[in-house]
PDB file of C-alpha atoms in Angstrom:
ATOM      1  CA  MET A1177       0.000   0.000   0.000  1.00  0.00           C
ATOM      2  CA  ALA A1178       1.426   3.348  -1.075  1.00  0.00           C
ATOM      3  CA  THR A1179       2.281   5.853   1.638  1.00  0.00           C
ATOM      4  CA  LYS A1180       0.130   8.956   1.469  1.00  0.00           C
ATOM      5  CA  VAL A1181       2.032  12.114   0.610  1.00  0.00           C
ATOM      6  CA  LYS A1182       2.207  14.673   3.427  1.00  0.00           C
ATOM      7  CA  VAL A1183       2.934  18.354   2.854  1.00  0.00           C
ATOM      8  CA  LEU A1184       4.238  20.246   5.866  1.00  0.00           C
ATOM      9  CA  GLY A1185       3.985  23.976   5.434  1.00  0.00           C
ATOM     10  CA  VAL A1186       2.821  27.428   6.441  1.00  0.00           C
ATOM     11  CA  TRP A1187      -0.406  28.735   4.932  1.00  0.00           C
ATOM     12  CA  CYS A1188       1.133  31.984   3.609  1.00  0.00           C
ATOM     13  CA  SER A1189       4.405  30.616   2.214  1.00  0.00           C
ATOM     14  CA  PRO A1190       5.122  30.911  -1.529  1.00  0.00           C
ATOM     15  CA  PHE A1191       7.412  27.899  -1.158  1.00  0.00           C
ATOM     16  CA  VAL A1192       4.415  25.864  -0.037  1.00  0.00           C
ATOM     17  CA  PHE A1193       2.163  27.279  -2.785  1.00  0.00           C
ATOM     18  CA  ARG A1194       4.366  25.827  -5.505  1.00  0.00           C
ATOM     19  CA  VAL A1195       4.553  22.352  -3.964  1.00  0.00           C
ATOM     20  CA  VAL A1196       0.770  22.213  -3.551  1.00  0.00           C
ATOM     21  CA  TRP A1197       0.251  23.426  -7.133  1.00  0.00           C
ATOM     22  CA  ALA A1198       2.605  20.780  -8.522  1.00  0.00           C
ATOM     23  CA  LEU A1199       0.883  17.939  -6.652  1.00  0.00           C
ATOM     24  CA  LYS A1200      -2.575  19.114  -7.678  1.00  0.00           C
ATOM     25  CA  LEU A1201      -1.551  19.541 -11.311  1.00  0.00           C
ATOM     26  CA  LYS A1202      -0.345  15.942 -11.348  1.00  0.00           C
ATOM     27  CA  GLY A1203      -3.411  14.639  -9.549  1.00  0.00           C
ATOM     28  CA  VAL A1204      -1.425  13.415  -6.547  1.00  0.00           C
ATOM     29  CA  GLU A1205      -3.465  13.124  -3.359  1.00  0.00           C
ATOM     30  CA  PHE A1206      -1.805  14.535  -0.266  1.00  0.00           C
ATOM     31  CA  GLU A1207      -2.416  15.507   3.330  1.00  0.00           C
ATOM     32  CA  TYR A1208      -1.592  19.085   4.264  1.00  0.00           C
ATOM     33  CA  ILE A1209      -0.171  19.652   7.768  1.00  0.00           C
ATOM     34  CA  GLU A1210       0.064  23.239   8.982  1.00  0.00           C
ATOM     35  CA  GLU A1211       3.302  24.190  10.744  1.00  0.00           C
ATOM     36  CA  ASP A1212       4.155  27.058  13.077  1.00  0.00           C
ATOM     37  CA  ILE A1213       6.791  29.163  11.325  1.00  0.00           C
ATOM     38  CA  PHE A1214       8.133  30.404  14.659  1.00  0.00           C
ATOM     39  CA  ASN A1215       8.171  26.988  16.319  1.00  0.00           C
ATOM     40  CA  LYS A1216       8.973  24.414  13.677  1.00  0.00           C
ATOM     41  CA  SER A1217       8.319  20.789  14.509  1.00  0.00           C
ATOM     42  CA  THR A1218      11.117  18.246  14.765  1.00  0.00           C
ATOM     43  CA  ARG A1219       9.622  16.421  11.787  1.00  0.00           C
ATOM     44  CA  LEU A1220       9.825  19.537   9.587  1.00  0.00           C
ATOM     45  CA  LEU A1221      13.425  20.230  10.586  1.00  0.00           C
ATOM     46  CA  GLU A1222      14.369  16.626   9.832  1.00  0.00           C
ATOM     47  CA  LEU A1223      12.655  16.585   6.440  1.00  0.00           C
ATOM     48  CA  ASN A1224      13.733  20.064   5.329  1.00  0.00           C
ATOM     49  CA  PRO A1225      16.853  21.048   7.295  1.00  0.00           C
ATOM     50  CA  VAL A1226      17.928  23.612   4.693  1.00  0.00           C
ATOM     51  CA  HIS A1227      15.737  26.677   4.134  1.00  0.00           C
ATOM     52  CA  LYS A1228      14.080  27.377   0.775  1.00  0.00           C
ATOM     53  CA  LYS A1229      14.485  24.052  -0.964  1.00  0.00           C
ATOM     54  CA  SER A1230      11.059  23.864  -2.590  1.00  0.00           C
ATOM     55  CA  LEU A1231      12.556  24.004  -6.112  1.00  0.00           C
ATOM     56  CA  VAL A1232      14.321  20.728  -5.309  1.00  0.00           C
ATOM     57  CA  ILE A1233      11.007  19.339  -4.076  1.00  0.00           C
ATOM     58  CA  LEU A1234       9.370  20.379  -7.373  1.00  0.00           C
ATOM     59  CA  GLU A1235      11.909  18.366  -9.322  1.00  0.00           C
ATOM     60  CA  TYR A1236      11.411  15.396  -7.006  1.00  0.00           C
ATOM     61  CA  ILE A1237       7.653  15.575  -7.627  1.00  0.00           C
ATOM     62  CA  ASP A1238       8.197  15.809 -11.378  1.00  0.00           C
ATOM     63  CA  GLU A1239      10.447  12.736 -11.417  1.00  0.00           C
ATOM     64  CA  THR A1240       8.361  10.667  -8.995  1.00  0.00           C
ATOM     65  CA  TRP A1241       5.065  11.305 -10.810  1.00  0.00           C
ATOM     66  CA  PRO A1242       6.060  11.692 -14.484  1.00  0.00           C
ATOM     67  CA  GLN A1243       2.512  12.274 -15.742  1.00  0.00           C
ATOM     68  CA  ASP A1244       1.943  15.830 -17.005  1.00  0.00           C
ATOM     69  CA  PRO A1245       5.634  16.769 -16.803  1.00  0.00           C
ATOM     70  CA  LEU A1246       6.527  20.207 -15.500  1.00  0.00           C
ATOM     71  CA  LEU A1247      10.096  20.487 -16.788  1.00  0.00           C
ATOM     72  CA  PRO A1248      10.624  20.476 -20.567  1.00  0.00           C
ATOM     73  CA  GLN A1249      12.236  17.442 -22.170  1.00  0.00           C
ATOM     74  CA  ASP A1250      14.857  19.405 -24.094  1.00  0.00           C
ATOM     75  CA  PRO A1251      18.062  19.691 -21.962  1.00  0.00           C
ATOM     76  CA  TYR A1252      18.684  23.344 -22.867  1.00  0.00           C
ATOM     77  CA  GLU A1253      15.100  24.387 -22.170  1.00  0.00           C
ATOM     78  CA  ARG A1254      15.178  22.433 -18.905  1.00  0.00           C
ATOM     79  CA  ALA A1255      18.358  24.225 -17.825  1.00  0.00           C
ATOM     80  CA  MET A1256      16.867  27.613 -18.693  1.00  0.00           C
ATOM     81  CA  ALA A1257      13.700  26.866 -16.722  1.00  0.00           C
ATOM     82  CA  ARG A1258      15.826  26.058 -13.672  1.00  0.00           C
ATOM     83  CA  PHE A1259      17.855  29.218 -14.187  1.00  0.00           C
ATOM     84  CA  TRP A1260      14.814  31.516 -14.263  1.00  0.00           C
ATOM     85  CA  ALA A1261      13.230  29.836 -11.246  1.00  0.00           C
ATOM     86  CA  LYS A1262      16.397  30.324  -9.203  1.00  0.00           C
ATOM     87  CA  PHE A1263      16.809  33.860 -10.550  1.00  0.00           C
ATOM     88  CA  ALA A1264      13.312  34.839  -9.372  1.00  0.00           C
ATOM     89  CA  ASP A1265      13.861  33.311  -5.936  1.00  0.00           C
ATOM     90  CA  GLU A1266      17.270  34.864  -5.360  1.00  0.00           C
ATOM     91  CA  LYS A1267      16.857  38.239  -7.051  1.00  0.00           C
ATOM     92  CA  LEU A1268      13.166  39.104  -7.030  1.00  0.00           C
ATOM     93  CA  MET A1269      11.700  37.688  -3.842  1.00  0.00           C
ATOM     94  CA  GLN A1270      14.238  39.271  -1.514  1.00  0.00           C
ATOM     95  CA  THR A1271      14.295  42.732  -3.090  1.00  0.00           C
ATOM     96  CA  ALA A1272      10.518  42.980  -3.505  1.00  0.00           C
ATOM     97  CA  TRP A1273       9.868  41.979   0.098  1.00  0.00           C
ATOM     98  CA  LYS A1274      12.586  44.346   1.303  1.00  0.00           C
ATOM     99  CA  SER A1275      10.818  47.184  -0.511  1.00  0.00           C
ATOM    100  CA  THR A1276       7.759  46.711   1.694  1.00  0.00           C
ATOM    101  CA  TRP A1277       9.378  47.293   5.088  1.00  0.00           C
ATOM    102  CA  THR A1278      12.510  49.400   4.560  1.00  0.00           C
ATOM    103  CA  LYS A1279      12.549  53.192   4.377  1.00  0.00           C
ATOM    104  CA  GLY A1280      14.345  56.028   2.629  1.00  0.00           C
ATOM    105  CA  GLU A1281      17.286  55.288   0.373  1.00  0.00           C
ATOM    106  CA  GLU A1282      17.285  51.593   1.280  1.00  0.00           C
ATOM    107  CA  LYS A1283      13.671  51.312   0.122  1.00  0.00           C
ATOM    108  CA  GLU A1284      14.376  53.187  -3.122  1.00  0.00           C
ATOM    109  CA  ASP A1285      17.338  50.934  -3.893  1.00  0.00           C
ATOM    110  CA  ALA A1286      15.258  47.800  -3.253  1.00  0.00           C
ATOM    111  CA  LEU A1287      12.423  49.106  -5.427  1.00  0.00           C
ATOM    112  CA  LYS A1288      14.806  49.925  -8.264  1.00  0.00           C
ATOM    113  CA  ALA A1289      16.434  46.494  -8.039  1.00  0.00           C
ATOM    114  CA  THR A1290      13.007  44.812  -8.051  1.00  0.00           C
ATOM    115  CA  LYS A1291      11.961  46.572 -11.245  1.00  0.00           C
ATOM    116  CA  GLU A1292      15.252  45.683 -12.925  1.00  0.00           C
ATOM    117  CA  VAL A1293      14.671  42.014 -12.157  1.00  0.00           C
ATOM    118  CA  LEU A1294      11.083  42.238 -13.397  1.00  0.00           C
ATOM    119  CA  GLU A1295      12.332  43.739 -16.664  1.00  0.00           C
ATOM    120  CA  LYS A1296      14.470  40.663 -17.250  1.00  0.00           C
ATOM    121  CA  ILE A1297      11.527  38.346 -16.495  1.00  0.00           C
ATOM    122  CA  GLU A1298       9.341  40.468 -18.789  1.00  0.00           C
ATOM    123  CA  GLY A1299      11.860  39.968 -21.579  1.00  0.00           C
ATOM    124  CA  GLU A1300      11.801  36.188 -21.116  1.00  0.00           C
ATOM    125  CA  LEU A1301       7.983  36.096 -21.204  1.00  0.00           C
ATOM    126  CA  LYS A1302       7.519  38.570 -24.083  1.00  0.00           C
ATOM    127  CA  GLY A1303       5.690  37.067 -27.047  1.00  0.00           C
ATOM    128  CA  LYS A1304       4.462  34.035 -25.074  1.00  0.00           C
ATOM    129  CA  SER A1305       1.188  33.193 -23.373  1.00  0.00           C
ATOM    130  CA  TYR A1306       3.062  31.306 -20.670  1.00  0.00           C
ATOM    131  CA  PHE A1307       6.707  30.666 -19.834  1.00  0.00           C
ATOM    132  CA  GLY A1308       6.150  27.161 -21.160  1.00  0.00           C
ATOM    133  CA  GLY A1309       4.765  28.481 -24.448  1.00  0.00           C
ATOM    134  CA  GLU A1310       1.189  27.218 -24.547  1.00  0.00           C
ATOM    135  CA  ASN A1311       1.676  24.930 -21.563  1.00  0.00           C
ATOM    136  CA  LYS A1312       0.020  26.768 -18.684  1.00  0.00           C
ATOM    137  CA  TYR A1313       1.193  24.072 -16.257  1.00  0.00           C
ATOM    138  CA  ALA A1314       4.912  24.228 -17.045  1.00  0.00           C
ATOM    139  CA  TYR A1315       7.662  24.283 -14.420  1.00  0.00           C
ATOM    140  CA  LEU A1316       8.132  28.055 -14.395  1.00  0.00           C
ATOM    141  CA  GLU A1317       4.415  28.707 -14.026  1.00  0.00           C
ATOM    142  CA  VAL A1318       4.517  26.679 -10.824  1.00  0.00           C
ATOM    143  CA  ALA A1319       7.933  27.869  -9.640  1.00  0.00           C
ATOM    144  CA  ILE A1320       7.382  31.616  -9.957  1.00  0.00           C
ATOM    145  CA  GLY A1321       3.599  31.828 -10.007  1.00  0.00           C
ATOM    146  CA  TRP A1322       3.800  33.387  -6.531  1.00  0.00           C
ATOM    147  CA  ILE A1323       4.634  36.670  -8.301  1.00  0.00           C
ATOM    148  CA  ASN A1324       1.062  36.975  -9.488  1.00  0.00           C
ATOM    149  CA  TYR A1325      -0.475  36.774  -6.031  1.00  0.00           C
ATOM    150  CA  LEU A1326       2.118  38.135  -3.608  1.00  0.00           C
ATOM    151  CA  ILE A1327       3.537  41.064  -5.568  1.00  0.00           C
ATOM    152  CA  PRO A1328       0.152  42.892  -5.746  1.00  0.00           C
ATOM    153  CA  ILE A1329      -0.324  42.313  -2.005  1.00  0.00           C
ATOM    154  CA  TRP A1330       3.141  43.651  -1.231  1.00  0.00           C
ATOM    155  CA  GLU A1331       2.336  46.663  -3.422  1.00  0.00           C
ATOM    156  CA  GLU A1332      -0.776  47.358  -1.381  1.00  0.00           C
ATOM    157  CA  ILE A1333       0.983  46.973   1.956  1.00  0.00           C
ATOM    158  CA  ALA A1334       3.768  49.397   1.055  1.00  0.00           C
ATOM    159  CA  SER A1335       1.732  51.764  -1.186  1.00  0.00           C
ATOM    160  CA  ILE A1336       4.208  51.233  -4.030  1.00  0.00           C
ATOM    161  CA  GLN A1337       3.979  49.851  -7.551  1.00  0.00           C
ATOM    162  CA  PHE A1338       6.188  47.134  -8.949  1.00  0.00           C
ATOM    163  CA  LEU A1339       4.061  45.953 -11.856  1.00  0.00           C
ATOM    164  CA  ASP A1340       3.175  48.917 -14.048  1.00  0.00           C
ATOM    165  CA  PRO A1341       1.001  47.346 -16.802  1.00  0.00           C
ATOM    166  CA  LYS A1342       2.545  49.654 -19.426  1.00  0.00           C
ATOM    167  CA  ARG A1343       6.076  48.730 -18.441  1.00  0.00           C
ATOM    168  CA  PHE A1344       5.343  45.031 -17.891  1.00  0.00           C
ATOM    169  CA  PRO A1345       2.521  44.081 -20.321  1.00  0.00           C
ATOM    170  CA  ALA A1346       3.605  40.433 -20.702  1.00  0.00           C
ATOM    171  CA  ILE A1347       3.717  39.795 -16.942  1.00  0.00           C
ATOM    172  CA  THR A1348       0.408  41.641 -16.492  1.00  0.00           C
ATOM    173  CA  ALA A1349      -1.327  39.460 -19.103  1.00  0.00           C
ATOM    174  CA  TRP A1350       0.239  36.310 -17.649  1.00  0.00           C
ATOM    175  CA  LYS A1351      -0.874  37.302 -14.148  1.00  0.00           C
ATOM    176  CA  SER A1352      -4.515  37.569 -15.231  1.00  0.00           C
ATOM    177  CA  LYS A1353      -4.497  34.156 -16.908  1.00  0.00           C
ATOM    178  CA  PHE A1354      -2.691  32.557 -13.998  1.00  0.00           C
ATOM    179  CA  LEU A1355      -5.054  33.867 -11.322  1.00  0.00           C
ATOM    180  CA  ASP A1356      -8.110  32.914 -13.391  1.00  0.00           C
ATOM    181  CA  ASN A1357      -7.061  29.256 -13.299  1.00  0.00           C
ATOM    182  CA  PRO A1358      -9.565  27.441 -11.004  1.00  0.00           C
ATOM    183  CA  LEU A1359      -6.873  25.101  -9.671  1.00  0.00           C
ATOM    184  CA  ILE A1360      -4.763  28.071  -8.599  1.00  0.00           C
ATOM    185  CA  LYS A1361      -7.702  30.013  -7.172  1.00  0.00           C
ATOM    186  CA  GLU A1362      -8.742  27.231  -4.826  1.00  0.00           C
ATOM    187  CA  THR A1363      -5.296  26.972  -3.236  1.00  0.00           C
ATOM    188  CA  LEU A1364      -4.560  30.647  -2.553  1.00  0.00           C
ATOM    189  CA  PRO A1365      -4.913  31.972   1.005  1.00  0.00           C
ATOM    190  CA  PRO A1366      -7.633  34.555   1.759  1.00  0.00           C
ATOM    191  CA  ARG A1367      -6.385  37.956   0.629  1.00  0.00           C
ATOM    192  CA  GLU A1368      -7.565  39.907   3.691  1.00  0.00           C
ATOM    193  CA  LYS A1369      -6.085  37.355   6.072  1.00  0.00           C
ATOM    194  CA  LEU A1370      -2.732  37.563   4.302  1.00  0.00           C
ATOM    195  CA  LEU A1371      -2.791  41.371   4.252  1.00  0.00           C
ATOM    196  CA  PHE A1372      -3.410  41.469   7.993  1.00  0.00           C
ATOM    197  CA  TYR A1373      -0.684  38.915   8.689  1.00  0.00           C
ATOM    198  CA  LEU A1374       1.927  40.772   6.622  1.00  0.00           C
ATOM    199  CA  HIS A1375       0.986  44.129   8.141  1.00  0.00           C
ATOM    200  CA  GLU A1376       1.609  42.607  11.562  1.00  0.00           C
ATOM    201  CA  ARG A1377       4.951  41.164  10.446  1.00  0.00           C
ATOM    202  CA  ILE A1378       6.098  44.573   9.217  1.00  0.00           C
ATOM    203  CA  LYS A1379       4.952  46.297  12.408  1.00  0.00           C
ATOM    204  CA  GLN A1380       6.908  43.764  14.454  1.00  0.00           C
ATOM    205  CA  ARG A1381      10.006  44.440  12.350  1.00  0.00           C
ATOM    206  CA  GLU A1382       9.657  48.161  13.090  1.00  0.00           C
ATOM    207  CA  ILE A1383       9.296  47.474  16.817  1.00  0.00           C
ATOM    208  CA  ASP A1384      12.350  45.201  16.802  1.00  0.00           C
ATOM    209  CA  ALA A1385      14.371  47.832  14.913  1.00  0.00           C
ATOM    210  CA  THR A1386      13.405  50.519  17.438  1.00  0.00           C
ATOM    211  CA  ILE A1387      14.410  48.292  20.353  1.00  0.00           C
ATOM    212  CA  ARG A1388      17.793  47.616  18.730  1.00  0.00           C
ATOM    213  CA  GLU A1389      18.386  51.337  18.164  1.00  0.00           C
ATOM    214  CA  LEU A1390      17.532  52.147  21.778  1.00  0.00           C
ATOM    215  CA  ALA A1391      19.824  49.390  23.028  1.00  0.00           C
ATOM    216  CA  GLU A1392      22.687  50.619  20.849  1.00  0.00           C
ATOM    217  CA  THR A1393      22.184  54.223  22.027  1.00  0.00           C
ATOM    218  CA  LYS A1394      22.205  53.080  25.654  1.00  0.00           C
ATOM    219  CA  LEU A1395      25.465  51.182  25.115  1.00  0.00           C
ATOM    220  CA  GLU A1396      27.087  54.212  23.495  1.00  0.00           C
ATOM    221  CA  ASN A1397      26.129  56.409  26.442  1.00  0.00           C
TER     222      ASN A1397
END
């Protein structure tokens, strides 16, 4: 008897989104187990000791359940898909999130860097319906689909704009198609709940920063 797949995750994590999407796209049944991000279980730490390894998990899913493959068969195209997924994780996610809670020059630098990364992604998507051509369930759709849901929420939280439709028409069109997909819609967390949660996270960051500044001033005096 096959062991049922278990997904351990946090409801608001983009790394969890992509794993859930991949399993659903392949028709793999699984049990979702909610974790506490601030008090991770021993089981989670044993299974995923290194942070941010969901791209590896995607490839494991694709190889274990080969039906409806996510990665392209061509070696070059497969390598490029991996490159863009890693590029978005390392360059876009960090700078975009940083833009929401930093201030002044640091915020402006993060915002500029975010738009530069988005321009490169726009260039890769230009002229296509999806990153996988006509395949709306390709690897990159799953790997970086978080852009379509989280970036607009981060924009709202920080009262900034990353995705100007005139500057990024390909991403804007892709975002609409992606979010209209029923399979994607049913797995996304409630927008208002996520907005509240992220607002609280940012407020806590500001409190922590103030405490550090006061402690440093006290030490200097």
